[in-house]
mmCIF file of C-alpha atoms and ligand atoms in Angstrom:
data_model
loop_
_atom_site.group_PDB
_atom_site.id
_atom_site.type_symbol
_atom_site.label_atom_id
_atom_site.label_comp_id
_atom_site.label_asym_id
_atom_site.label_seq_id
_atom_site.Cartn_x
_atom_site.Cartn_y
_atom_site.Cartn_z
ATOM 1 C CA MET A 24 97.848 88.173 85.434
ATOM 2 C CA LYS A 25 97.344 91.926 85.004
ATOM 3 C CA THR A 26 99.282 94.182 87.360
ATOM 4 C CA VAL A 27 98.546 97.555 88.938
ATOM 5 C CA THR A 28 100.903 100.165 90.415
ATOM 6 C CA VAL A 29 100.690 100.605 94.181
ATOM 7 C CA ASN A 30 102.048 103.613 96.044
ATOM 8 C CA ILE A 31 102.081 103.862 99.828
ATOM 9 C CA VAL A 32 102.886 107.368 101.034
ATOM 10 C CA THR A 33 103.203 108.932 104.499
ATOM 11 C CA PRO A 34 103.961 112.517 105.614
ATOM 12 C CA ASP A 35 107.607 111.359 105.909
ATOM 13 C CA GLY A 36 107.701 110.261 102.267
ATOM 14 C CA PRO A 37 107.075 107.243 100.054
ATOM 15 C CA VAL A 38 107.219 103.808 101.673
ATOM 16 C CA TYR A 39 106.256 101.496 98.799
ATOM 17 C CA ASP A 40 106.058 101.759 95.015
ATOM 18 C CA SER A 41 105.678 98.597 92.964
ATOM 19 C CA GLU A 42 103.596 96.604 90.497
ATOM 20 C CA VAL A 43 101.328 94.025 92.096
ATOM 21 C CA THR A 44 98.567 91.666 91.027
ATOM 22 C CA MET A 45 96.386 92.233 94.096
ATOM 23 C CA VAL A 46 96.166 94.459 97.161
ATOM 24 C CA ILE A 47 94.411 93.292 100.307
ATOM 25 C CA ALA A 48 93.739 96.058 102.822
ATOM 26 C CA LYS A 49 91.757 96.418 106.034
ATOM 27 C CA THR A 50 89.204 99.207 105.669
ATOM 28 C CA THR A 51 87.201 100.465 108.626
ATOM 29 C CA SER A 52 84.297 98.368 107.341
ATOM 30 C CA GLY A 53 86.217 95.185 106.586
ATOM 31 C CA GLU A 54 88.916 93.621 104.436
ATOM 32 C CA ILE A 55 88.960 94.317 100.693
ATOM 33 C CA GLY A 56 90.879 92.711 97.858
ATOM 34 C CA VAL A 57 91.575 94.917 94.830
ATOM 35 C CA LEU A 58 92.752 93.738 91.409
ATOM 36 C CA ALA A 59 93.974 95.732 88.383
ATOM 37 C CA GLY A 60 91.144 97.473 86.553
ATOM 38 C CA HIS A 61 89.023 97.969 89.664
ATOM 39 C CA ILE A 62 86.442 100.748 89.494
ATOM 40 C CA PRO A 63 87.466 103.995 91.251
ATOM 41 C CA MET A 64 86.868 103.994 94.995
ATOM 42 C CA VAL A 65 88.095 105.671 98.173
ATOM 43 C CA ALA A 66 87.880 104.015 101.594
ATOM 44 C CA PRO A 67 89.222 104.808 105.078
ATOM 45 C CA LEU A 68 91.704 102.275 106.435
ATOM 46 C CA ALA A 69 91.954 100.702 109.864
ATOM 47 C CA ILE A 70 95.285 100.011 111.576
ATOM 48 C CA GLY A 71 96.359 96.821 109.820
ATOM 49 C CA ALA A 72 98.549 95.001 107.342
ATOM 50 C CA VAL A 73 98.412 95.781 103.640
ATOM 51 C CA LYS A 74 99.144 92.592 101.713
ATOM 52 C CA LEU A 75 100.685 93.036 98.299
ATOM 53 C CA LYS A 76 100.601 90.015 95.997
ATOM 54 C CA LYS A 77 103.367 90.040 93.388
ATOM 55 C CA GLU A 78 103.392 88.487 89.925
ATOM 56 C CA ASP A 79 105.923 85.838 91.042
ATOM 57 C CA GLY A 80 103.444 84.567 93.650
ATOM 58 C CA SER A 81 105.174 86.192 96.649
ATOM 59 C CA THR A 82 103.401 88.443 99.155
ATOM 60 C CA GLU A 83 104.834 91.575 100.780
ATOM 61 C CA LEU A 84 103.409 93.065 103.960
ATOM 62 C CA VAL A 85 103.307 96.731 104.937
ATOM 63 C CA ALA A 86 102.012 97.884 108.335
ATOM 64 C CA VAL A 87 99.789 100.959 108.043
ATOM 65 C CA SER A 88 98.289 102.967 110.886
ATOM 66 C CA GLY A 89 95.059 104.052 109.206
ATOM 67 C CA GLY A 90 94.642 106.612 106.417
ATOM 68 C CA PHE A 91 92.933 106.108 103.075
ATOM 69 C CA ILE A 92 93.096 103.847 100.054
ATOM 70 C CA GLU A 93 92.310 105.422 96.694
ATOM 71 C CA VAL A 94 91.684 102.960 93.888
ATOM 72 C CA ARG A 95 91.853 103.864 90.217
ATOM 73 C CA PRO A 96 91.875 101.298 87.392
ATOM 74 C CA GLU A 97 95.623 101.727 86.719
ATOM 75 C CA LYS A 98 96.898 102.885 90.144
ATOM 76 C CA ILE A 99 96.232 102.309 93.836
ATOM 77 C CA SER A 100 97.387 104.932 96.325
ATOM 78 C CA ILE A 101 97.505 104.501 100.073
ATOM 79 C CA LEU A 102 97.984 107.611 102.189
ATOM 80 C CA ALA A 103 98.723 106.774 105.810
ATOM 81 C CA PRO A 104 99.877 108.702 108.922
ATOM 82 C CA SER A 105 102.656 106.092 109.219
ATOM 83 C CA ALA A 106 103.557 102.943 107.318
ATOM 84 C CA GLU A 107 106.467 100.522 107.439
ATOM 85 C CA ALA A 108 107.510 97.643 105.213
ATOM 86 C CA ALA A 109 108.064 94.471 107.257
ATOM 87 C CA THR A 110 111.863 94.655 106.990
ATOM 88 C CA ASP A 111 111.904 98.284 108.252
ATOM 89 C CA ILE A 112 110.056 97.475 111.459
ATOM 90 C CA ASP A 113 112.100 97.599 114.658
ATOM 91 C CA LEU A 114 110.648 94.663 116.606
ATOM 92 C CA THR A 115 112.161 95.717 119.948
ATOM 93 C CA ARG A 116 110.670 99.193 119.608
ATOM 94 C CA ALA A 117 107.240 97.760 118.763
ATOM 95 C CA LYS A 118 107.381 95.386 121.757
ATOM 96 C CA GLU A 119 108.353 98.283 124.052
ATOM 97 C CA ALA A 120 105.460 100.354 122.650
ATOM 98 C CA LEU A 121 103.126 97.412 123.307
ATOM 99 C CA THR A 122 104.274 97.097 126.940
ATOM 100 C CA ARG A 123 103.893 100.868 127.461
ATOM 101 C CA ALA A 124 100.390 100.843 125.963
ATOM 102 C CA GLU A 125 99.329 97.847 128.071
ATOM 103 C CA GLY A 126 100.561 99.650 131.212
ATOM 104 C CA ARG A 127 98.542 102.749 130.345
ATOM 105 C CA ILE A 128 95.417 100.717 129.634
ATOM 106 C CA GLN A 129 95.706 98.929 132.990
ATOM 107 C CA LYS A 130 96.023 102.243 134.857
ATOM 108 C CA LYS A 131 92.530 103.147 133.556
ATOM 109 C CA GLN A 132 93.288 106.817 132.975
ATOM 110 C CA ASP A 133 90.706 109.228 131.575
ATOM 111 C CA SER A 134 88.944 108.184 128.384
ATOM 112 C CA ILE A 135 91.103 110.248 126.011
ATOM 113 C CA ASP A 136 94.310 108.708 127.358
ATOM 114 C CA PHE A 137 92.636 105.287 127.264
ATOM 115 C CA GLN A 138 91.722 105.713 123.589
ATOM 116 C CA ARG A 139 95.238 106.885 122.763
ATOM 117 C CA ALA A 140 96.697 103.890 124.559
ATOM 118 C CA GLU A 141 94.340 101.534 122.694
ATOM 119 C CA LEU A 142 95.436 102.975 119.352
ATOM 120 C CA ALA A 143 99.114 102.728 120.362
ATOM 121 C CA LEU A 144 98.492 99.102 121.344
ATOM 122 C CA LYS A 145 96.890 98.361 117.962
ATOM 123 C CA ARG A 146 99.800 100.001 116.093
ATOM 124 C CA ALA A 147 102.337 98.031 118.123
ATOM 125 C CA LEU A 148 100.537 94.685 117.670
ATOM 126 C CA ASN A 149 100.150 95.358 113.954
ATOM 127 C CA ARG A 150 103.886 96.080 113.601
ATOM 128 C CA ILE A 151 104.784 92.940 115.524
ATOM 129 C CA ASN A 152 102.477 90.808 113.343
ATOM 130 C CA VAL A 153 103.777 92.318 110.102
ATOM 131 C CA ARG A 154 107.439 91.980 111.208
ATOM 132 C CA GLU A 155 106.861 88.361 112.189
ATOM 133 C CA GLY A 156 104.946 87.654 108.955
ATOM 134 C CA ASN A 157 101.688 86.650 110.671
ATOM 135 C CA MET A 158 99.062 87.033 107.990
HETATM 136 P P1 ATP B 205 106.487 104.608 119.309
HETATM 137 O O1 ATP B 205 105.852 104.790 120.651
HETATM 138 O O2 ATP B 205 107.479 103.474 119.269
HETATM 139 O O3 ATP B 205 107.007 105.890 118.689
HETATM 140 P P2 ATP B 205 104.070 104.954 117.768
HETATM 141 O O4 ATP B 205 103.002 103.978 117.407
HETATM 142 O O5 ATP B 205 103.680 106.050 118.685
HETATM 143 O O6 ATP B 205 105.314 104.099 118.330
HETATM 144 P P3 ATP B 205 103.931 106.407 115.324
HETATM 145 O O7 ATP B 205 103.529 107.738 115.865
HETATM 146 O O8 ATP B 205 102.870 105.563 114.683
HETATM 147 O O9 ATP B 205 104.710 105.558 116.451
HETATM 148 O O10 ATP B 205 105.106 106.590 114.253
HETATM 149 C C1 ATP B 205 106.114 107.587 114.395
HETATM 150 C C2 ATP B 205 107.218 107.271 113.390
HETATM 151 O O11 ATP B 205 107.992 106.166 113.856
HETATM 152 C C3 ATP B 205 106.712 106.865 112.003
HETATM 153 O O12 ATP B 205 107.632 107.341 111.049
HETATM 154 C C4 ATP B 205 106.730 105.346 112.050
HETATM 155 O O13 ATP B 205 106.898 104.779 110.759
HETATM 156 C C5 ATP B 205 107.944 105.087 112.937
HETATM 157 N N1 ATP B 205 107.833 103.861 113.749
HETATM 158 C C6 ATP B 205 107.070 103.664 114.827
HETATM 159 N N2 ATP B 205 107.259 102.463 115.371
HETATM 160 C C7 ATP B 205 108.187 101.843 114.592
HETATM 161 C C8 ATP B 205 108.831 100.564 114.620
HETATM 162 N N3 ATP B 205 108.531 99.672 115.566
HETATM 163 N N4 ATP B 205 109.752 100.288 113.691
HETATM 164 C C9 ATP B 205 110.051 101.198 112.724
HETATM 165 N N5 ATP B 205 109.490 102.425 112.640
HETATM 166 C C10 ATP B 205 108.561 102.745 113.557
#
């Protein structure tokens, strides 16, 4: 199967750089699957897992907290505010962030704080799912 280079980059530096056969990502308007040779496209990403299918049949997961996916026929770039490969995720930290976010949501603060807490909750849940390999 044909492969395509995938780069995942954050303001802190590169997180992923490899050849894959398919990328599955969660855009703000739904999940997309991209193969090598795809027509150029740019789409905003939701907080979610990027699934990277390798030539040997394995799948790697990277948690991303939004950003953009840019598809070109020979290269796919993901630019995200933060991104972590499954093995780099600190599960305890993510669970603590989840508990904190749940506490803030229950307190029903003003709407800006509520939205921030909801986003923190989504990031934490996403990290937990990616770390635990829940696809
Ligand atoms: P926290 O409250 O634990 O900082 P957060 O969702 O506010 O979580 P972010 O602002 O999204 O964190 O990320 C800040 C930096 O910390 C980024 O570099 C991100 O990759 C890293 N990071 C956040 N949570 C984790 C985690 N559970 N394991 C590993 N790295 C993490």
